[in-house]
CSV table of C-alpha atoms and ligand atoms in Angstrom, one decimal:
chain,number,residue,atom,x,y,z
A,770,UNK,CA,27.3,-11.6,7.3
A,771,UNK,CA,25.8,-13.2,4.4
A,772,UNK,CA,21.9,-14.0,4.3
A,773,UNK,CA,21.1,-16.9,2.7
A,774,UNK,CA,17.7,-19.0,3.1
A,775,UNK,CA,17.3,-22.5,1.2
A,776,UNK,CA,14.1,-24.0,0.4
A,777,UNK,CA,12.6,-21.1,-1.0
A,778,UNK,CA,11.7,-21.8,-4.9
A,779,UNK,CA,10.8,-25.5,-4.6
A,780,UNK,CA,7.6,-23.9,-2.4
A,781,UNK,CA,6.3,-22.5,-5.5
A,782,UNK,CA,3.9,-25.5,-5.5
A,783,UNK,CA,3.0,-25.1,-2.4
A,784,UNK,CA,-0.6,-26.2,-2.1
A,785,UNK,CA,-3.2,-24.1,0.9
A,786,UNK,CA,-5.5,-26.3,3.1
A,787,UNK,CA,-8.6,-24.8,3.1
A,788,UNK,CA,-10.5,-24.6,6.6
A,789,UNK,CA,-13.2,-22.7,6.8
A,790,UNK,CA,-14.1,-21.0,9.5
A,791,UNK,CA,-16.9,-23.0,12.3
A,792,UNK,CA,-18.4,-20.2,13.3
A,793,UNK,CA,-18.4,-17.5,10.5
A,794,UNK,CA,-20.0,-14.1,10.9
A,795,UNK,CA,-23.6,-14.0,10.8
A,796,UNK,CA,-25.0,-12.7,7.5
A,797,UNK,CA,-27.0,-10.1,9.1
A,798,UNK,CA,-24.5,-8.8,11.4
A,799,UNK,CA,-21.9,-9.1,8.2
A,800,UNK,CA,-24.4,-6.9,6.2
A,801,UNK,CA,-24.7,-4.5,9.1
A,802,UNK,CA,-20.7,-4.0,9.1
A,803,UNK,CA,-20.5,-3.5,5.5
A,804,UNK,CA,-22.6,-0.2,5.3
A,805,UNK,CA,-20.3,2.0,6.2
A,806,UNK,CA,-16.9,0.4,7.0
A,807,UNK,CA,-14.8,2.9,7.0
A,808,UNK,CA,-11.0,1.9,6.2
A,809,UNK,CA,-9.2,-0.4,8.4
A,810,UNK,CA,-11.4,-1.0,10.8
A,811,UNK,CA,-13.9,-4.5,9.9
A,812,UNK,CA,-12.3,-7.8,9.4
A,813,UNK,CA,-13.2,-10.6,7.4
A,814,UNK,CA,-13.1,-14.3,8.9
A,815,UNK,CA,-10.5,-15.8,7.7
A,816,UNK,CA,-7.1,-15.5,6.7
A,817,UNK,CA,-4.1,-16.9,4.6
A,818,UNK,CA,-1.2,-18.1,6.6
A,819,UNK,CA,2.4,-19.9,5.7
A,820,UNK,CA,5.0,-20.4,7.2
A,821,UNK,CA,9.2,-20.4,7.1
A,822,UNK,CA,11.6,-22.2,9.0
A,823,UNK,CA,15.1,-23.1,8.0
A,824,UNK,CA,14.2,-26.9,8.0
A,825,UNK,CA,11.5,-27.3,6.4
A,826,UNK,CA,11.5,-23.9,3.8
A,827,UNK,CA,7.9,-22.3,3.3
A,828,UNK,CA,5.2,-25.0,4.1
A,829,UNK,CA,2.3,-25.8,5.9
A,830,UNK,CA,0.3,-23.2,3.9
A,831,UNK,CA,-3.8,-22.9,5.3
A,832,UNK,CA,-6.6,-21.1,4.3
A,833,UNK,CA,-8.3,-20.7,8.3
A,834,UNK,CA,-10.1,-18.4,10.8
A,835,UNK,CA,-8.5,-15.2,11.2
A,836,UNK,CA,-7.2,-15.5,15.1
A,837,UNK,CA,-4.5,-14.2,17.3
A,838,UNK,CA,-1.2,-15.7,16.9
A,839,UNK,CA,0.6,-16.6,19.8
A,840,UNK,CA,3.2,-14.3,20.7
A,841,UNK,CA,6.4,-15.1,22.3
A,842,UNK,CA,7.9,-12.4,24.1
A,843,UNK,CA,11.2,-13.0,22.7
A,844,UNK,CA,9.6,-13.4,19.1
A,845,UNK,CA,12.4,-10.9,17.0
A,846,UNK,CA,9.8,-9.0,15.6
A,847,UNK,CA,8.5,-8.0,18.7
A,848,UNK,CA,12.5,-6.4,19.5
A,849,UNK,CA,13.7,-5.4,16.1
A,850,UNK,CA,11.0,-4.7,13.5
A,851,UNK,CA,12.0,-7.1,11.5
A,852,UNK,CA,8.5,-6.7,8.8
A,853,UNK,CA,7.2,-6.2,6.0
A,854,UNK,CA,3.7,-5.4,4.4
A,855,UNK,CA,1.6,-5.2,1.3
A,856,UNK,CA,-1.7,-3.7,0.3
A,857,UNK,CA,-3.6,-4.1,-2.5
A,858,UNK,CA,-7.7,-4.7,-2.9
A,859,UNK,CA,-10.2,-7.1,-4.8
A,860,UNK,CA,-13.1,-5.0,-6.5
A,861,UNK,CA,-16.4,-6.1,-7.5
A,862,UNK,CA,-17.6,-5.7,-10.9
A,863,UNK,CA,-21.0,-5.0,-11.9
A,864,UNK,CA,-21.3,-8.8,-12.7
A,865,UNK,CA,-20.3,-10.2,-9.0
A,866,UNK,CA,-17.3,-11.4,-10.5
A,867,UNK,CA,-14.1,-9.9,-8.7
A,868,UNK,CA,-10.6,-8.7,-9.8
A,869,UNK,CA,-7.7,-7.9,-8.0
A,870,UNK,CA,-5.7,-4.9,-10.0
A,871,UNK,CA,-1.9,-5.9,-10.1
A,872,UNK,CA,-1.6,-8.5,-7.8
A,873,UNK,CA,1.9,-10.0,-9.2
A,874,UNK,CA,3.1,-6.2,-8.9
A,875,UNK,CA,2.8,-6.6,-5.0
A,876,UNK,CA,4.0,-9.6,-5.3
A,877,UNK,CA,7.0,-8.4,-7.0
A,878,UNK,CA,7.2,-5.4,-4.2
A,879,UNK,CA,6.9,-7.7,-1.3
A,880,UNK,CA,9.8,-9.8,-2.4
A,881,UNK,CA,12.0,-7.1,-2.7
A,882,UNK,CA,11.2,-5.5,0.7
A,883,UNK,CA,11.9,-9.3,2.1
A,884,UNK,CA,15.6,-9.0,0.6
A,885,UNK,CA,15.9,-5.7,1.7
A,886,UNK,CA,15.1,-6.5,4.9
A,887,UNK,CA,17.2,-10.0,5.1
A,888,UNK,CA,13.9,-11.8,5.6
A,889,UNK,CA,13.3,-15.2,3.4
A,890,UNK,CA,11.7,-14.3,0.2
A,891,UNK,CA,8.3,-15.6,-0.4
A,892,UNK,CA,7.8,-16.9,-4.4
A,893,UNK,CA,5.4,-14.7,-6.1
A,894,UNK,CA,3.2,-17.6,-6.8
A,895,UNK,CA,2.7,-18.4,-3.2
A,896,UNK,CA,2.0,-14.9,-2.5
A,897,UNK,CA,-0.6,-13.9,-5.3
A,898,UNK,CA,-2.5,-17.6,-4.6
A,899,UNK,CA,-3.0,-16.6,-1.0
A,900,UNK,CA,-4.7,-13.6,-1.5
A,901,UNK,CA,-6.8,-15.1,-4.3
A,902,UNK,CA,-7.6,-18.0,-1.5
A,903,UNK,CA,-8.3,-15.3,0.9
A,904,UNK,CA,-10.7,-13.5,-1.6
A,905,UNK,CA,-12.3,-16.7,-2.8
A,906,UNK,CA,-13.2,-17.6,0.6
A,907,UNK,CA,-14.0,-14.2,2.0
A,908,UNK,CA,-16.2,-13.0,-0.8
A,909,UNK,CA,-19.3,-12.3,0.6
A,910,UNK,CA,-17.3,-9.4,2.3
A,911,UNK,CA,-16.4,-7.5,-0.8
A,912,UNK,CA,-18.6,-4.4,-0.1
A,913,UNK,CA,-20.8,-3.0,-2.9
A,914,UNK,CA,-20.6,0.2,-5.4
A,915,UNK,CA,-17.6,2.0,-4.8
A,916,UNK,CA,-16.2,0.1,-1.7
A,917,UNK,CA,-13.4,-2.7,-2.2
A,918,UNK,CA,-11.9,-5.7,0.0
A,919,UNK,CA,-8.8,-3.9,1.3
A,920,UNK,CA,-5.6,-6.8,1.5
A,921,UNK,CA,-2.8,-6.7,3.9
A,922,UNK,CA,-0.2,-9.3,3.1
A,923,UNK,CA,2.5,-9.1,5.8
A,924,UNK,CA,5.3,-11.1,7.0
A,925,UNK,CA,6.9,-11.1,10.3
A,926,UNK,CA,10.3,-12.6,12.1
A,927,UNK,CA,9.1,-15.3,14.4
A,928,UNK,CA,12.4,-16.7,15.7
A,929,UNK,CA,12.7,-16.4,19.4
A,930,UNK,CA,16.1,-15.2,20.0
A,931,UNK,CA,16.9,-11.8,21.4
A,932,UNK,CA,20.3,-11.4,19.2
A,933,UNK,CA,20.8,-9.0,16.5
A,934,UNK,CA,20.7,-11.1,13.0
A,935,UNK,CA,18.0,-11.8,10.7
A,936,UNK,CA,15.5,-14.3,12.0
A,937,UNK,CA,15.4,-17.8,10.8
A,938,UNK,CA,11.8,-18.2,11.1
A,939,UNK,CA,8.8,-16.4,9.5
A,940,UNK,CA,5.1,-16.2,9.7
A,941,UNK,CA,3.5,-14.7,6.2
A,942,UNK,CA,-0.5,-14.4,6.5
A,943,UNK,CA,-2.8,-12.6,4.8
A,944,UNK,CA,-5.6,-10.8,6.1
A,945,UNK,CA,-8.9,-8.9,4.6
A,946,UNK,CA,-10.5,-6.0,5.5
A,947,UNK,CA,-13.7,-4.2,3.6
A,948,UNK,CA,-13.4,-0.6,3.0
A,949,UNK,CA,-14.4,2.4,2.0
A,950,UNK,CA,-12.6,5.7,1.8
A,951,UNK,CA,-9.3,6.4,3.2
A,952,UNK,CA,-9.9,9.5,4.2
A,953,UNK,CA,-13.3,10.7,5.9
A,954,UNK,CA,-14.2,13.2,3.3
A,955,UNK,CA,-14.0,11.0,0.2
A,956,UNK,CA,-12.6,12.4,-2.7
A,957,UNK,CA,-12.5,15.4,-1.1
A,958,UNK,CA,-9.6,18.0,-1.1
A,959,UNK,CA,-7.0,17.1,1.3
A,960,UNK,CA,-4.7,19.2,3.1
A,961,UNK,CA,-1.3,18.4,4.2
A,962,UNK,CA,1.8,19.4,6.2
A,963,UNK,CA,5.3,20.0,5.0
A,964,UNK,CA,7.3,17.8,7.7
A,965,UNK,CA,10.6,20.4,8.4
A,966,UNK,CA,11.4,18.3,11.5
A,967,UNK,CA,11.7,14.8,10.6
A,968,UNK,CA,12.3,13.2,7.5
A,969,UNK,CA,11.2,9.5,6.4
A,970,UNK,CA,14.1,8.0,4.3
A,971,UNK,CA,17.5,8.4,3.3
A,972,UNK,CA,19.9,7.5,0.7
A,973,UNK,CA,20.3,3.5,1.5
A,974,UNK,CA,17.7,3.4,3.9
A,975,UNK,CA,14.3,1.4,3.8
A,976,UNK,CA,12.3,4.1,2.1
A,977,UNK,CA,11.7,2.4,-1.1
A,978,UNK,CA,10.0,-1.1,0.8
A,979,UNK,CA,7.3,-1.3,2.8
A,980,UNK,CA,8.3,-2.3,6.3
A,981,UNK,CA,6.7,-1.6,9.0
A,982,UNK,CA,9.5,0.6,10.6
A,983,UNK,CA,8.9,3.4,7.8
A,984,UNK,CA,5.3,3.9,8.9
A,985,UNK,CA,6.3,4.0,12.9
A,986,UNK,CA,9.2,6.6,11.9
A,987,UNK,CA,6.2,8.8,10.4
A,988,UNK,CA,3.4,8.8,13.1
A,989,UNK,CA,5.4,11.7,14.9
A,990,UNK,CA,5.4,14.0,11.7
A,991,UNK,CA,1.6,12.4,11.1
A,992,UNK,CA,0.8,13.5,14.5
A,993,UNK,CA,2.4,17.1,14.0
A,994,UNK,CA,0.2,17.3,10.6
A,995,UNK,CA,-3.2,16.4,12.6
A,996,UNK,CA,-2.3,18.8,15.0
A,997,UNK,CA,-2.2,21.8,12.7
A,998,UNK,CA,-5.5,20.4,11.1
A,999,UNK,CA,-3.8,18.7,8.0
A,1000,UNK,CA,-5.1,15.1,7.2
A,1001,UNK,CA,-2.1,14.0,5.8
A,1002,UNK,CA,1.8,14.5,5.9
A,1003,UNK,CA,4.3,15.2,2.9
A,1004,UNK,CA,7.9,14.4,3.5
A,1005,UNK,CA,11.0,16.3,2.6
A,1006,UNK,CA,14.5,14.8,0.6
A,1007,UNK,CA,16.9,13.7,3.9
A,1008,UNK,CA,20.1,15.5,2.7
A,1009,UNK,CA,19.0,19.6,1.5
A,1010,UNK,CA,15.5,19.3,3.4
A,1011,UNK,CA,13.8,20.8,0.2
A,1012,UNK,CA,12.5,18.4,-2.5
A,1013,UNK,CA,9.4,16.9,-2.2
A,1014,UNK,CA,9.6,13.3,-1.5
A,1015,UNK,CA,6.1,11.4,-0.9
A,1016,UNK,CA,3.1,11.5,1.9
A,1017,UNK,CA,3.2,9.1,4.7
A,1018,UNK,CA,0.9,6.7,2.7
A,1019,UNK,CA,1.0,8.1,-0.6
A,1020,UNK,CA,2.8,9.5,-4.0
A,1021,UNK,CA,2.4,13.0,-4.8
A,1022,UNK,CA,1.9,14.1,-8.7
A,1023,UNK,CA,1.6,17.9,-10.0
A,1024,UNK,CA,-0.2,18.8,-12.8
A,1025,UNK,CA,1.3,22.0,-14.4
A,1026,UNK,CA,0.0,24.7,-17.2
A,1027,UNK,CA,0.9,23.2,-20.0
A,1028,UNK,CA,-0.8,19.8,-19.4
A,1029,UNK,CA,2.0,17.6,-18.4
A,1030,UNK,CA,2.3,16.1,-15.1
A,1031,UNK,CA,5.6,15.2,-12.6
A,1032,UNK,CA,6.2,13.1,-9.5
A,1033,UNK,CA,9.4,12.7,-7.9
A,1034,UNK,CA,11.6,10.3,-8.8
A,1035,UNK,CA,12.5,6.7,-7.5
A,1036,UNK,CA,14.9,6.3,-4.8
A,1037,UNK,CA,14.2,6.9,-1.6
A,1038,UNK,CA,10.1,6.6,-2.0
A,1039,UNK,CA,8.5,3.6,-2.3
A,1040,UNK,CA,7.9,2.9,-5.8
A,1041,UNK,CA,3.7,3.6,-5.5
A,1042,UNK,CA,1.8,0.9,-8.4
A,1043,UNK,CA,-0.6,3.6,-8.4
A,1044,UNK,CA,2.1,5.9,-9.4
A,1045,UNK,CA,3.4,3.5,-11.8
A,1046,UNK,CA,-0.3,2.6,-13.1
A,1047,UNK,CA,-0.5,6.7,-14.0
A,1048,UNK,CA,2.5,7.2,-15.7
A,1049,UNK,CA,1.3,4.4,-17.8
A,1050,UNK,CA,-2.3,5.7,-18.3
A,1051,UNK,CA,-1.1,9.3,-18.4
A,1052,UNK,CA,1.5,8.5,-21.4
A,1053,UNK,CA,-1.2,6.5,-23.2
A,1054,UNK,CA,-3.2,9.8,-23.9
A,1055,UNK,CA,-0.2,11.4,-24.9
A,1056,UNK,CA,0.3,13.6,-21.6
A,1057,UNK,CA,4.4,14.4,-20.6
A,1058,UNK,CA,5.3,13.0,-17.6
A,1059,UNK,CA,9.1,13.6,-16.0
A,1060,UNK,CA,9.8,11.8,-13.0
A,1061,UNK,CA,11.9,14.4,-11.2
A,1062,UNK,CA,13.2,16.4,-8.5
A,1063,UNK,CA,10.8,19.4,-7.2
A,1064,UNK,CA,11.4,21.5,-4.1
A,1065,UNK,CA,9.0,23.3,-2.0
A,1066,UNK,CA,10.2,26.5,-2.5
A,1067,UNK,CA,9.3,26.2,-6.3
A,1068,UNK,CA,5.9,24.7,-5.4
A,1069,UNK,CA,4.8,27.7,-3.6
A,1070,UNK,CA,5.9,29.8,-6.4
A,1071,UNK,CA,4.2,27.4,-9.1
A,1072,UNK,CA,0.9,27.5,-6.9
A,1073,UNK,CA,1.1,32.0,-6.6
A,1074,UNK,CA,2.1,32.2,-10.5
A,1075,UNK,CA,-0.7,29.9,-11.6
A,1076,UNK,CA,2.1,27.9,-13.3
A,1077,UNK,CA,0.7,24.9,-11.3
A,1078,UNK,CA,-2.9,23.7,-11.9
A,1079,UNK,CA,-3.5,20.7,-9.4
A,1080,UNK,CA,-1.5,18.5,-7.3
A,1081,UNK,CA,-2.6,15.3,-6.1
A,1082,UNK,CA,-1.5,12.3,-3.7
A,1083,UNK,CA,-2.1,8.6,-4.6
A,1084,UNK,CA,-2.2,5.1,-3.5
A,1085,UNK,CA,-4.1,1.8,-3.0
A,1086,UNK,CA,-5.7,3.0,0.2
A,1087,UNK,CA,-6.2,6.7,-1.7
A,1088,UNK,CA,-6.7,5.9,-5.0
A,1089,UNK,CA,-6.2,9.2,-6.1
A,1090,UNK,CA,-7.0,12.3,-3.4
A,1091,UNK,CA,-6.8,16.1,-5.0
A,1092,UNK,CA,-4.3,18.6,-2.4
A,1093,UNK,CA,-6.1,21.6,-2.1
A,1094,UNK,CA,-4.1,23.8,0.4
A,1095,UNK,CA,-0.9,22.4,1.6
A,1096,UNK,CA,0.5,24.0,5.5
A,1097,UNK,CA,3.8,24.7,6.4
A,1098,UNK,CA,5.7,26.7,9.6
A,1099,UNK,CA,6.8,29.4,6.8
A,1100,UNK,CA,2.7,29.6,5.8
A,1101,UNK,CA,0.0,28.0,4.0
A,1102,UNK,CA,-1.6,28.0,0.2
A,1103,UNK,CA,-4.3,26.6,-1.6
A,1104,UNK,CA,-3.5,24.4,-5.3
A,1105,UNK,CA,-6.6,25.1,-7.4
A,1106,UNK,CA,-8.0,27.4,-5.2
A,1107,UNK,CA,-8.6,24.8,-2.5
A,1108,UNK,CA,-11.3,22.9,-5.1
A,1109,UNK,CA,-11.0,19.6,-6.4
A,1110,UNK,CA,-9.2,19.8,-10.0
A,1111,UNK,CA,-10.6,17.8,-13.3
A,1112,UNK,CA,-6.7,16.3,-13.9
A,1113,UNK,CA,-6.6,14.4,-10.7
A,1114,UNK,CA,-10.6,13.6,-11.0
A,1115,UNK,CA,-10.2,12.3,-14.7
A,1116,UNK,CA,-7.4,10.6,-13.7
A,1117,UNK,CA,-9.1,8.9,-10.6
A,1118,UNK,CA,-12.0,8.0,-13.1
A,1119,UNK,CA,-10.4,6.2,-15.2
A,1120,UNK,CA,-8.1,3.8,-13.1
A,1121,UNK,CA,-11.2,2.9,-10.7
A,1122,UNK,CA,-12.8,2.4,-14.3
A,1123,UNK,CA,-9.9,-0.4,-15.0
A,1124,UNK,CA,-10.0,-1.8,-11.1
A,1125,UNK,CA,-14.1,-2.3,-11.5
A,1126,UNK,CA,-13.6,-3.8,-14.7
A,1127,UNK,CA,-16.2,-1.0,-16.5
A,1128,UNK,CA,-13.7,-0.2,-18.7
A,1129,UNK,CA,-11.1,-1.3,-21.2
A,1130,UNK,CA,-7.8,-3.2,-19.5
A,1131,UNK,CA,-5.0,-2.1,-22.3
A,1132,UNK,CA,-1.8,-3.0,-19.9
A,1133,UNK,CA,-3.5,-6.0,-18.7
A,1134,UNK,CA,-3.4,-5.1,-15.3
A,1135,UNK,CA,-6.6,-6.6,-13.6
A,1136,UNK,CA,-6.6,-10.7,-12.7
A,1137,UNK,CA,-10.2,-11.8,-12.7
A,1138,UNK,CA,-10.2,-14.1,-9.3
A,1139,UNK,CA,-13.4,-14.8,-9.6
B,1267,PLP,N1,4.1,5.6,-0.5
B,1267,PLP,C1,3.9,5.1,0.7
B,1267,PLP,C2,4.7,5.5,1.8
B,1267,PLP,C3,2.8,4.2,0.8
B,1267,PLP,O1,2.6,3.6,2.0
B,1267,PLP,C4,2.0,3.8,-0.3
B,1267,PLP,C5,0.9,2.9,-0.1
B,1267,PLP,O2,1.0,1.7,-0.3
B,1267,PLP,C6,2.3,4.4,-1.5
B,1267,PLP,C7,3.3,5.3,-1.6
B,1267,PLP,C8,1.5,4.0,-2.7
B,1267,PLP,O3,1.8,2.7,-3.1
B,1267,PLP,P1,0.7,1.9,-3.9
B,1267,PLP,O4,0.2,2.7,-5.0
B,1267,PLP,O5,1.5,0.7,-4.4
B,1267,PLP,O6,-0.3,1.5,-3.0
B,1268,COI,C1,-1.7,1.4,1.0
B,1268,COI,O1,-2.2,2.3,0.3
B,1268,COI,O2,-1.9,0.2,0.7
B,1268,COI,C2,-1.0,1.7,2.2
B,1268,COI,O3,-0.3,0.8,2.7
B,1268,COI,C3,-1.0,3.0,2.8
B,1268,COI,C4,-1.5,3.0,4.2
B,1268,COI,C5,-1.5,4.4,4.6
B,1268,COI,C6,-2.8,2.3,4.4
């Protein structure tokens, strides 16, 4: 069956109605929630939200209090997962102004995952000018120093019907959340767990978008890594169960004795921005980067022959997180003796250097929203 949605590039004019919210959070009880946010956890008060029928294409776009949405039992998101998500964050620069690093990249991402998914593909300007909305808006949110406004674009089915095809209805909406660090330690070492029971993607699977489904397919190999004291898990390839693939929430690079650095290749993982954004900063300083294939089994060895230097995981929500012992069923060992390494810190440096705007933007990566 052919999916085919009309209506969908004469929105890209589409202009948001700005409400702002009655009865916003108090500026002392705001302040109080920004201190130490944590990651996922605060919300801001408002959010962006458009929506898709078959009728009337994308419309009625609003900028308005974040609230519940009512939720029909039927809705088809609610039955068959039928989502998708984005994250990317505003930062705020020494100046109060704010940028938002890559924004149309998302976009770019998000529209992809819709097709993948068979859901109607939101136009890239409609996208990037709710978030700026959102961020505009919701300013007084964006923690200081080395916090950011976390963003979580998403779009679900909203048709209510209970048969299997893709919806003819969508909610997108944007919400806002201030953060700190992903994971509790900071920049910290992490430790992970090799997932030898269940993999995350396969060859023409979803494993390249973001949809919700991936993440719910990992929780159980998340859960096995908490249990064995890891904060994170890293997946294996579907087919041989031996190359490195990504981390539940995150892209994996190595860092090797001669200076150059790999990550795996494209395909089944989803293509990380972060990633992307240090292939391009690592090739600017002349370092070698090969996107390829890399197994466990020649991990281990690289780690006990000193052959390897550092590994390191990296995303929106981790920026850029050293691996200092990695756990498996057939045994554990440590990458850098367990310590944090300078790649992966220089590294992290310099992009958060970009994101805050304190240094030079050569790929012209950050959008100033403010
Ligand atoms: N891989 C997975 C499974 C993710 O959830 C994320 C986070 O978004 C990443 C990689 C990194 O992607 P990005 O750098 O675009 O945040
Ligand atoms: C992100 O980094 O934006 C993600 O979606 C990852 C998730 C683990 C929070």
């Amino acid at each position: 069956m052919g999916v085919s949605f009309d209506k969908i590039d004469g929105a890209t004019w589409l202009k948001f109605d700005i409400q702002p919210a009655t009865n916003p959070t108090p500026e002392k009880e705001r302040a109080a929630r920004l201190v130490d946010p944590g990651f996922g956890r605060v919300f801001t008060d408002h959010m962006a939200v458009v929506r898709y029928d078959q009728a009337k294409g994308w419309h009625g776009a609003r900028v308005e209090s974040r609230a519940n949405f009512p939720l029909d039992p039927a809705l088809a998101v609610l039955h068959y997962a039928q989502e998708i998500f984005e994250g990317l964050k505003a930062y705020k620069r020494d100046d109060s102004g704010v940028n938002l690093f890559r924004p149309d990249a998302n976009a770019r991402r998000f529209r992809s995952s819709a097709e993948r998914m068979a859901m109607a593909p939101l136009p890239e300007p409609v996208f990037i000018e709710a978030v700026e909305q959102l961020v505009r808006i919701d300013r007084a949110w964006i923690p200081g120093g080395e916090g950011s406004l976390y963003l979580r674009p998403f779009m679900i089915a909203s048709e209510v019907f209970l048969g299997v095809k893709p919806s003819a209805e969508y909610i997108f909406a944007v919400i806002a959340s201030p953060v700190g660090s992903y994971f509790k330690g900071g920049p910290a070492p992490v430790s992970i767990w090799v997932s030898e029971n269940y993999t995350r993607a396969a060859i023409g699977g979803t494993g390249a978008v973001k949809c919700g489904g991936n993440y719910a397919a990992s929780l159980r190999a998340q859960a096995e890594a908490i249990d064995h004291g890891c904060d994170q898990v890293v997946f294996l390839d579907a087919v041989e169960r031996r190359y490195i693939e990504e981390l539940g929430g995150m892209n994996v690079f190595f860092v090797f004795d001669d200076g150059s650095l790999s990550t795996p290749p494209l395909g089944t993982i989803l293509p990380g921005i972060t990633r992307d954004s240090i292939i391009a900063l690592a090739k600017d300083s002349g370092t070698r980067v090969r996107e390829e294939a890399y197994t466990i089994e020649q991990w281990r060895t690289d780690a006990a022959s000193g052959r390897l230097k550092e590994a390191f995981a990296c995303g929106t929500a981790a920026v850029i997180s050293p691996i200092g012992k990695v756990c498996s069923a057939s045994g554990d060992f440590l990458i850098s003796g367990g310590a944090a390494g300078p790649v992966a810190m220089g590294m992290r440096k310099k992009l958060v250097d970009i994101q805050y705007g304190r240094a030079a933007d050569p790929h012209n990566w950050i959008k100033k929203v403010l």
